[in-house]
Tab-separated table of C-alpha atoms and ligand atoms in Angstrom:
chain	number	residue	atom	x	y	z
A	12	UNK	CA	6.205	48.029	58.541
A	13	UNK	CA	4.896	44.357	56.908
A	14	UNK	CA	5.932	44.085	53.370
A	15	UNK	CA	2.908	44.869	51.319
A	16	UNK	CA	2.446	41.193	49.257
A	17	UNK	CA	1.365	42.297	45.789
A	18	UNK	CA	1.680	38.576	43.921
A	19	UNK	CA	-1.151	37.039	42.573
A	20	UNK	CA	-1.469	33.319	42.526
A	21	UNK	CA	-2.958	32.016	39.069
A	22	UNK	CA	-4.225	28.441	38.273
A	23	UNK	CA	-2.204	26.705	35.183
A	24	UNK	CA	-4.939	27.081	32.884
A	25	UNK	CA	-3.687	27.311	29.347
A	26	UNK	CA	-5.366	31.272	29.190
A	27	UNK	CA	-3.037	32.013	32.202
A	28	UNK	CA	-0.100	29.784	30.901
A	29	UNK	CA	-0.203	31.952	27.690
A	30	UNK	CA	-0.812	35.445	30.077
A	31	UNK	CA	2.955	33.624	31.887
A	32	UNK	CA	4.115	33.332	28.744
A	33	UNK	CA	3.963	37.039	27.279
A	34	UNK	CA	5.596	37.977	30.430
A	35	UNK	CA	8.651	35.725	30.626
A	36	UNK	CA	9.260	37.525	26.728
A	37	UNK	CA	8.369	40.814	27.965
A	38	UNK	CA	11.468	40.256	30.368
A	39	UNK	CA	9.374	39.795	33.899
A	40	UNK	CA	10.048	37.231	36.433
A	41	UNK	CA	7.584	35.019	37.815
A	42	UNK	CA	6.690	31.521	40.248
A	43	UNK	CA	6.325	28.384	38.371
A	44	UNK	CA	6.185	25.153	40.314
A	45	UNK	CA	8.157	22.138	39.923
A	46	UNK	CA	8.131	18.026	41.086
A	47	UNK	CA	11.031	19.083	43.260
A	48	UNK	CA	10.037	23.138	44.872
A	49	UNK	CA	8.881	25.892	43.553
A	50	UNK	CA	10.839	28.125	41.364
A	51	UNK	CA	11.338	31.477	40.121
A	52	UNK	CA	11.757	31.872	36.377
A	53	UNK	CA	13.213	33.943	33.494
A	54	UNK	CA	13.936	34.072	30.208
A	55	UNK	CA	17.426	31.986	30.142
A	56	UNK	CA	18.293	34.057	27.249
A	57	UNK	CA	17.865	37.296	28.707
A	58	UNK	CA	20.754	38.683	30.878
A	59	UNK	CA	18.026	41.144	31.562
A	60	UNK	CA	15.606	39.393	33.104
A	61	UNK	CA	18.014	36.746	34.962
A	62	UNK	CA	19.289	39.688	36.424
A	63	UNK	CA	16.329	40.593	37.535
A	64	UNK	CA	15.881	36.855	39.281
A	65	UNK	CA	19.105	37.878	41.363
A	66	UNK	CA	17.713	41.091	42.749
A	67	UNK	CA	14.789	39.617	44.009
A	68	UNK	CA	16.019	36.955	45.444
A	69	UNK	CA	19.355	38.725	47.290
A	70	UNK	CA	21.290	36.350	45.587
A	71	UNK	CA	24.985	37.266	44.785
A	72	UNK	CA	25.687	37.040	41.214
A	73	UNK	CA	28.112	34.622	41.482
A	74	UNK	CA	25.522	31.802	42.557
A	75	UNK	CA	24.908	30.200	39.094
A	76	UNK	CA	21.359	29.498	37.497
A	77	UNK	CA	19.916	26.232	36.318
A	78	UNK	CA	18.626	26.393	32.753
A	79	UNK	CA	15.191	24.467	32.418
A	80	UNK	CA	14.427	22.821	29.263
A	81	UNK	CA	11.261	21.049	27.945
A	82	UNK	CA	12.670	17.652	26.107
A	83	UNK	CA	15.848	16.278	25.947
A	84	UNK	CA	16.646	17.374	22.391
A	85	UNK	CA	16.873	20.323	23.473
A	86	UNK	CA	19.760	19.543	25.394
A	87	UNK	CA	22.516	19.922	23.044
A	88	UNK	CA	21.587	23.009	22.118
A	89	UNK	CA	22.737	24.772	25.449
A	90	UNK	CA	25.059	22.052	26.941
A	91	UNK	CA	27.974	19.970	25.246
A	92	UNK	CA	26.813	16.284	26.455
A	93	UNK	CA	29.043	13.044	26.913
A	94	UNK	CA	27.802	9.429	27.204
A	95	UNK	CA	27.194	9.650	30.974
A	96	UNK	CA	24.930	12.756	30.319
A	97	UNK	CA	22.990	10.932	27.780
A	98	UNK	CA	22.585	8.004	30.148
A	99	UNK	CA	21.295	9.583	32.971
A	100	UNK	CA	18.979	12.161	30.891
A	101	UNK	CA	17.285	9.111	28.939
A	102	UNK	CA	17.122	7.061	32.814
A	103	UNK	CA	15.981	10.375	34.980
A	104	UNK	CA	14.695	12.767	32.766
A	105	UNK	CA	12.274	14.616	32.479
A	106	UNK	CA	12.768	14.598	36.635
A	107	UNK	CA	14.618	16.017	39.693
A	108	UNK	CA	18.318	15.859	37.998
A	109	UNK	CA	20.391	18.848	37.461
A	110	UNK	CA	23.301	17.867	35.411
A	111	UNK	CA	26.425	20.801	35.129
A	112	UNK	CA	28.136	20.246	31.593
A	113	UNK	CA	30.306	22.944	29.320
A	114	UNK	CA	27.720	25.252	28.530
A	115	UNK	CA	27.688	26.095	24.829
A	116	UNK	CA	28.088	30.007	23.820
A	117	UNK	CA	24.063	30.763	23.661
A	118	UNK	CA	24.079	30.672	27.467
A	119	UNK	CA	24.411	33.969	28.646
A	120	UNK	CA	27.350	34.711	31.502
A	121	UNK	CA	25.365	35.720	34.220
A	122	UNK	CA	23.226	32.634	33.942
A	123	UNK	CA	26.296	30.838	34.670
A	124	UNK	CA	27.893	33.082	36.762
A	125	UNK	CA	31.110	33.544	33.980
A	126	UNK	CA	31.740	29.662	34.765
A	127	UNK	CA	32.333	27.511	31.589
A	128	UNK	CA	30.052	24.991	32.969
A	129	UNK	CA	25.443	25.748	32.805
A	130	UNK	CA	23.252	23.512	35.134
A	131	UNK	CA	20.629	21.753	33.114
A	132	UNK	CA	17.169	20.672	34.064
A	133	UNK	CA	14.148	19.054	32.587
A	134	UNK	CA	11.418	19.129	34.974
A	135	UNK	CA	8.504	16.391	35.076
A	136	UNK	CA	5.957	18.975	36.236
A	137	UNK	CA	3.757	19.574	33.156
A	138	UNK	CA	2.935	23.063	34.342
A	139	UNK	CA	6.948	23.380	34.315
A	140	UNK	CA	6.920	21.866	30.877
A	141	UNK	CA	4.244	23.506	29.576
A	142	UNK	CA	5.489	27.000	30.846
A	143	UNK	CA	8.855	26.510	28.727
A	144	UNK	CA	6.689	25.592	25.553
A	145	UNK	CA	4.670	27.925	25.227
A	146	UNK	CA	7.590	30.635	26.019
A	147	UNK	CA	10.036	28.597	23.289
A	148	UNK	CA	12.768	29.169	24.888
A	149	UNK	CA	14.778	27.398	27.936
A	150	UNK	CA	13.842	29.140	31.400
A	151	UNK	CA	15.820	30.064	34.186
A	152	UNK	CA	14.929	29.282	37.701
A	153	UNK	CA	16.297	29.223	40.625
A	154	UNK	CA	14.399	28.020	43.977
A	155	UNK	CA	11.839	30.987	44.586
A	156	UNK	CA	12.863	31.913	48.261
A	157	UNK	CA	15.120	35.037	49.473
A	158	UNK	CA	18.587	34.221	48.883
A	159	UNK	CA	19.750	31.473	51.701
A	160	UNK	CA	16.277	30.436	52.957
A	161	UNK	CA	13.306	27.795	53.038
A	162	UNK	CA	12.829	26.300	49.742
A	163	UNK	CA	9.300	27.018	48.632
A	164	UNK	CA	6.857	23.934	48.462
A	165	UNK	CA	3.194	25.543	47.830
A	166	UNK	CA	2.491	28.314	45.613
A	167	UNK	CA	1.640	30.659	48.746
A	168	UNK	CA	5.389	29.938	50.467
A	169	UNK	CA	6.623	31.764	46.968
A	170	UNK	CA	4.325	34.958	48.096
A	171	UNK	CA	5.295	35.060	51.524
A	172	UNK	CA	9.327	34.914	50.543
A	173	UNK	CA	8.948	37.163	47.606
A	174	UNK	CA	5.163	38.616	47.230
A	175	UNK	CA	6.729	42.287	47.343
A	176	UNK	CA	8.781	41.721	44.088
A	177	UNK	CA	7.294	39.707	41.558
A	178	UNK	CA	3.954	40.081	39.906
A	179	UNK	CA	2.679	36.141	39.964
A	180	UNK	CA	2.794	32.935	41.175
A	181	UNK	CA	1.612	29.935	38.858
A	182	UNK	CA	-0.195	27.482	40.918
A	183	UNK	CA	1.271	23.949	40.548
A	184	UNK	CA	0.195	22.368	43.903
A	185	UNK	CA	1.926	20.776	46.670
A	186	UNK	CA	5.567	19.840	45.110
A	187	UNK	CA	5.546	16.530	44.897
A	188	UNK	CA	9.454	15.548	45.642
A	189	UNK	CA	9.435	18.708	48.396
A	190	UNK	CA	13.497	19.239	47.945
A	191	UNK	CA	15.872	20.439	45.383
A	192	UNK	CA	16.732	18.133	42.469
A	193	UNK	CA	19.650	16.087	42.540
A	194	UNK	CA	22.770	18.415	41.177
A	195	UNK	CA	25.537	16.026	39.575
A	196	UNK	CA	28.754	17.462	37.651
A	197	UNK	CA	29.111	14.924	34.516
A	198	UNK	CA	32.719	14.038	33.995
A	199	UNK	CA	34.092	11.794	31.005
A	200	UNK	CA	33.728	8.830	33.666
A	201	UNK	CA	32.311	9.502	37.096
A	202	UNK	CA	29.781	11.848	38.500
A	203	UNK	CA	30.394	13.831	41.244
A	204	UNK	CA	27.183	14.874	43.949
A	205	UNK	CA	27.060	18.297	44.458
A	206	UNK	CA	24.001	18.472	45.947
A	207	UNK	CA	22.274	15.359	47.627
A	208	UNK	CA	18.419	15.247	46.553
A	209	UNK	CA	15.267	13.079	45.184
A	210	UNK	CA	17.682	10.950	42.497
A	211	UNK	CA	19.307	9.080	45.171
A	212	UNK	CA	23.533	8.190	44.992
A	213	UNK	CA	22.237	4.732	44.790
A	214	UNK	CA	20.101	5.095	41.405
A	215	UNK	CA	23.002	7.310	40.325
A	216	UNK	CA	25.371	4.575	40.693
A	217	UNK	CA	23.462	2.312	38.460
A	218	UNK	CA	24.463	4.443	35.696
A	219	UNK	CA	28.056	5.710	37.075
A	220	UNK	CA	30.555	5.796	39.758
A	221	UNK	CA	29.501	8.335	41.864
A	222	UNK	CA	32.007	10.934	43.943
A	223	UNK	CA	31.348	12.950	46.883
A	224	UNK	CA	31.552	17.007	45.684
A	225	UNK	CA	32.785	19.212	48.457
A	226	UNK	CA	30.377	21.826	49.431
A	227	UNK	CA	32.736	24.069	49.576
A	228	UNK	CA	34.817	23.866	47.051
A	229	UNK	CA	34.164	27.185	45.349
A	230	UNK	CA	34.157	26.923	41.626
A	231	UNK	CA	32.893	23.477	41.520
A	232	UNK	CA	29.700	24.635	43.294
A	233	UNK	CA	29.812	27.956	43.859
A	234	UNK	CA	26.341	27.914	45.408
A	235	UNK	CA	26.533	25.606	47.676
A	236	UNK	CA	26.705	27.783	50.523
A	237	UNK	CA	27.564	25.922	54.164
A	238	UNK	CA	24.297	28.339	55.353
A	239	UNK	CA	22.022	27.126	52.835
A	240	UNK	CA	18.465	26.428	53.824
A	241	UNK	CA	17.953	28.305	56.806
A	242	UNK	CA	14.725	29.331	59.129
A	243	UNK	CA	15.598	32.639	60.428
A	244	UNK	CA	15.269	30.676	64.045
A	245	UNK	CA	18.413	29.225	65.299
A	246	UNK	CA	18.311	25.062	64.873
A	247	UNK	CA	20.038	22.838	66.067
A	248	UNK	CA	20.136	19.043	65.428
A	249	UNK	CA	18.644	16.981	68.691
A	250	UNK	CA	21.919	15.628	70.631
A	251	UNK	CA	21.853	11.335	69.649
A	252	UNK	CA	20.095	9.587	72.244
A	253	UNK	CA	17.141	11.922	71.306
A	254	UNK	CA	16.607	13.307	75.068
A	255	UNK	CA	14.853	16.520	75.340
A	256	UNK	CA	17.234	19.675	75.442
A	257	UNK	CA	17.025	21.788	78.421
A	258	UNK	CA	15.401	24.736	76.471
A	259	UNK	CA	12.627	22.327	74.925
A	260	UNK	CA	9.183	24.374	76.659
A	261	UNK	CA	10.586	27.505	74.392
A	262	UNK	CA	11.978	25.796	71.299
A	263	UNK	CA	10.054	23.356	68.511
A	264	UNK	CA	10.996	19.948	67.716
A	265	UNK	CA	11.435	18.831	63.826
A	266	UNK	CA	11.166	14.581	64.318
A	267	UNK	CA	10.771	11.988	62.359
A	268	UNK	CA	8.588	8.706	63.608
A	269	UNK	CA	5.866	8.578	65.877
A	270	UNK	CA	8.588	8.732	69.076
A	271	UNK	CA	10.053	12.018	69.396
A	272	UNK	CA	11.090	13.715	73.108
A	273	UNK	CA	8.604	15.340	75.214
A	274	UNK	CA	8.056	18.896	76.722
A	275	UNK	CA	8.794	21.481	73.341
A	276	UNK	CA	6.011	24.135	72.768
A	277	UNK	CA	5.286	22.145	69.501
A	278	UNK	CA	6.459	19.775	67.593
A	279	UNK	CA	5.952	18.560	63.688
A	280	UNK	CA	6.193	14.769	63.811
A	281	UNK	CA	7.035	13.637	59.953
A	282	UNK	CA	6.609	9.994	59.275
A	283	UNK	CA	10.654	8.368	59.875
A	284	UNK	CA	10.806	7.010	56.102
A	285	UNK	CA	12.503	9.441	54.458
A	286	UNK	CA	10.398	8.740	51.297
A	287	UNK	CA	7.222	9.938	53.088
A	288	UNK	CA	9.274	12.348	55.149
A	289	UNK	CA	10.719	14.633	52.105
A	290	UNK	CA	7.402	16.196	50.577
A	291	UNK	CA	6.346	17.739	53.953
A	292	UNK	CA	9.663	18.362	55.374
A	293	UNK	CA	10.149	22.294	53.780
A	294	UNK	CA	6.482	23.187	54.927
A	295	UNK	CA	7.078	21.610	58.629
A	296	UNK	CA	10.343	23.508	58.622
A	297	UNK	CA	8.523	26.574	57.482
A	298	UNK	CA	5.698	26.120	60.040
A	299	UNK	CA	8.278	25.952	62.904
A	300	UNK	CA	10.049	29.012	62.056
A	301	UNK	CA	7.166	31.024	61.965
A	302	UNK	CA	5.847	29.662	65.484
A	303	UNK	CA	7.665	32.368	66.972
A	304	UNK	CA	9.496	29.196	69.241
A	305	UNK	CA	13.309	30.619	70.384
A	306	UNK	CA	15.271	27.082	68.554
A	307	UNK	CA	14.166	24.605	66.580
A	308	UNK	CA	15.388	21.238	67.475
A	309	UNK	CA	15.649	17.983	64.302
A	310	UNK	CA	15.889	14.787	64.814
A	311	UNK	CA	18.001	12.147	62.147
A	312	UNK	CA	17.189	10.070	60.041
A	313	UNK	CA	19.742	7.317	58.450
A	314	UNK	CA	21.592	9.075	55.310
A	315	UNK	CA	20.322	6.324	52.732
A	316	UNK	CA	18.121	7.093	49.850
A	317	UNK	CA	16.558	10.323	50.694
A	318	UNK	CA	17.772	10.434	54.140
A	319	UNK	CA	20.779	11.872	52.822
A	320	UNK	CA	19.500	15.117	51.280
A	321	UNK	CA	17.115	15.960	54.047
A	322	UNK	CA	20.139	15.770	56.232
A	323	UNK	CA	21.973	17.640	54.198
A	324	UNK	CA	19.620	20.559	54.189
A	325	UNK	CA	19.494	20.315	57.991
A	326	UNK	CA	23.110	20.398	58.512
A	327	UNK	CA	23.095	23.325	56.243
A	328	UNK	CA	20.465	24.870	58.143
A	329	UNK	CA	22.148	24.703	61.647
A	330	UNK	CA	25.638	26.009	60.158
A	331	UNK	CA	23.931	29.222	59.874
B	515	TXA	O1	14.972	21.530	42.183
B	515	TXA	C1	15.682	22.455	41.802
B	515	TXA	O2	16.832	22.281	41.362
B	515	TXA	C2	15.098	23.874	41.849
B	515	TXA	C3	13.944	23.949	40.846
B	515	TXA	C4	13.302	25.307	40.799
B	515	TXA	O3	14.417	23.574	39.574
B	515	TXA	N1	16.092	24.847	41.592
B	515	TXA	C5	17.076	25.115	42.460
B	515	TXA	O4	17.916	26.127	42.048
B	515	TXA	O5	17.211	24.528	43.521
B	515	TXA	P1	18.903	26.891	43.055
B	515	TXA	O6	19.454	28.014	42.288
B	515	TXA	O7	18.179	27.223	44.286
B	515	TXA	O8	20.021	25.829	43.307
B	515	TXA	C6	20.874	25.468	42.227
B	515	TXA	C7	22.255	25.255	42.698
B	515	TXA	C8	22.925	26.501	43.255
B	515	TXA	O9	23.544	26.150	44.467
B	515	TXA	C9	23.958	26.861	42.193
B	515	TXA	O10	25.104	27.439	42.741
B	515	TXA	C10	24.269	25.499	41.591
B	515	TXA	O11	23.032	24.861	41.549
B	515	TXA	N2	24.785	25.660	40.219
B	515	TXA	C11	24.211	26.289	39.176
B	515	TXA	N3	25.011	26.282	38.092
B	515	TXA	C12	26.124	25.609	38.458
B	515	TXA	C13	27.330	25.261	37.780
B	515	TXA	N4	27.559	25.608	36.513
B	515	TXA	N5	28.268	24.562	38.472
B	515	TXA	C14	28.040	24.196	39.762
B	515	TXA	N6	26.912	24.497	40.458
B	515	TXA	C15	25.974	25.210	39.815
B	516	MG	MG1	17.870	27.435	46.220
C-alpha cells in the first residue's frame, strides 16, 4: 500500500515562520530549506525532539547532527573555537561550511552522537536564518531524506522521502548550492575534508592546509557511510572512454556536457561545468531513479572545484 503523504508545504511568510516556530518549541520536527539541500530540523537542545529527527529518518543514532546557528557569535556558545575556526567562519560564513570542533557541555549527547566533537553550521538561506531566530535557539538538521538516500533539493523531494512522518515542509525554493555543505574537522593547524562539497579544497586552502579525511574512519566521521547517497536503482559509473554499456535501452544515463553515449531509455544531460552541474544534479539523480530504468549509468567530471563532491556522492552512490 503507497504511504499516505500527510506534509504540508508552507511558504516562508513570517505568519508561517512564527506557526514553524511554536512547533520546533513544542518539540516537533519539520523541513526547512537551506543554500546547500533541504533539511530536517529540531530543537538542538532537545534530546527529545532530535530523537525524534532519527526515527524519521532511519538514521542510526550514532550518525551525529549538525547544529545550525544564526550569527557567528553564537558560535562560542556551543563550540570551543581556535584561530582556524574563526578564519574560516568570518571568510565562509554564513554559507555551506560545517566545521566539527569540541562541543561545549550545552550540546546534548545524542546530537553528537556521545562524540566530544558537535558539527556547526550557519546557513546563508534567510528562511534558514530566520527559522533559528525566531525559535532562539540553535536547530538541528540533518539532510531531510530517509536515512542513506537522495539529498532533498525542492521542498516537494522532502514530502516524497518523508511526507508520512512529519507535519510540514517550509518552502525555500530550489537549493541554490544543490549538495551538502562542505564538512571540515578544525585542528590547531590543518583542516581535514570530511566531506567534499560547495566550499571547494582550493578556497579552503587559502585559509589552511587542507588533509584528506578517510571516509571511513569511524569516529572521525562516523556518518560518512561508503553507501551514502543512493537511488534505490543500482548505478554504476559509465566505463572511461564513455561507450554505451551493453544494457543501455533498459538503464538511464546521468552525463555531463552536451556529448553523452547513445541508445539508454533516457538520459539527463547536466551542463559539464561542475558549477552549473551541482544545483540540478540531486533532482536529475532523483528523476532517474524514479524512471523505473533497471541501472543508472554517470558520467565524470574532473575532481576540481566542485567536481570533486559530485563525484564523491556518485562514488558513494554506486558502493551501495
Ligand atoms: O548541507 C548540509 O550540511 C545539510 C543541511 C541541512 O545543513 N545537512 C547535512 O546533514 O548534510 P547530514 O546529517 O545529512 O550530514 C552531516 C554529516 C553526517 O555524515 C554526520 O555523520 C557528520 O556530518 N557529522 C556530524 N557531526 C559530526 C562530528 N561531530 N564529527 C564528524 N562528523 C560529524
Ligand atoms: Mg545526509
Amino acid at each position: 500500500m503507497p504511504r499516505k503523504l500527510t506534509a504540508r508545504i508552507f511558504r516562508g511568510t513570517p505568519r508561517n515562520l512564527s506557526f514553524l516556530a511554536r512547533c520546533l518549541r513544542a518539540g516537533d520536527i519539520v523541513g526547512v530549506p537551506t543554500e546547500t539541500v533541504y533539511g530536517l530540523a529540531a530543537d538542538a537542545l532537545n534530546p527529545r525532539a532530535c530523537q525524534k529527527i532519527f526515527t524519521a529518518k532511519g538514521r542510526p543514532t550514532t550518525d551525529p547532527l549538525i547544529v545550525h546557528i544564526a550569527a557567528l557569535d553564537e558560535l562560542d556558545a556551543i563550540a570551543v573555537t581556535n584561530a582556524a575556526a574563526l578564519r574560516l567562519a568570518q571568510k565562509f560564513w554564513p554559507g555551506p561550511l560545517t566545521m566539527v570542533l569540541p562541543a561545549r557541555e550545552i550540546v546534548p549527547d545524542l546530537v553528537r552522537s556521545g562524540l566530544p566533537t558537535v558539527a556547526l553550521r550557519c546557513s546563508a538561506h534567510p528562511v534558514m536564518a530566520a527559522v533559528i531566530e525566531s525559535l532562539g535557539r540553535p536547530v538541528a538538521a540533518p539532510s531531510a531524506n530517509r536515512f542513506g538516500r537522495i539529498s532533498p533539493v525542492m521542498a516537494a523531494h522532502v514530502v516524497e522521502e518523508l511526507g508520512a512522518r512529519i507535519p510540514l515542509v517550509l518552502d525555500g525554493g530550489p537549493c541554490w548550492h544543490g549538495l551538502e555543505s562542505t564538512i571540515v574537522a578544525v585542528g590547531g593547524s590543518e583542516l581535514v575534508l570530511l566531506r567534499p562539497g560547495p566550499v571547494t579544497r582550493e578556497a579552503l586552502q587559502s585559509v589552511a592546509p587542507v588533509v584528506p579525511g578517510s571516509l571511513d574512519s569511524g569516529i572521525s566521521a562516523p556518518g560518512m557511510l561508503a553507501s551514502h547517497y543512493a537511488p534505490r536503482t543500482p548505478l554504476r559509473l559509465l566505463a572511461q572512454g564513455g561507450e554505451a554499456p551493453p544494457d543501455a535501452a533498459e538503464s538511464g544515463l546521468l552525463f555531463f556536457g552536451p556529448d553523452g553515449p547513445a541508445g539508454f531509455a533516457c538520459t539527463e544531460s547536466l551542463p559539464c561545468g561542475a558549477e552549473d552541474a551541482a544545483p540540478l544534479f540531486f533532482a536529475a539523480l532523483r528523476r532517474l531513479d524514479a524512471s523505473g530504468v533497471r541501472c543508472i549509468y554517470a558520467g565524470a567530471l574532473p575532481e576540481s572545484g566542485l567536481g570533486l563532491a559530485i563525484m564523491d556522492r556518485l562514488r558513494r552512490a554506486a558502493h551501495g
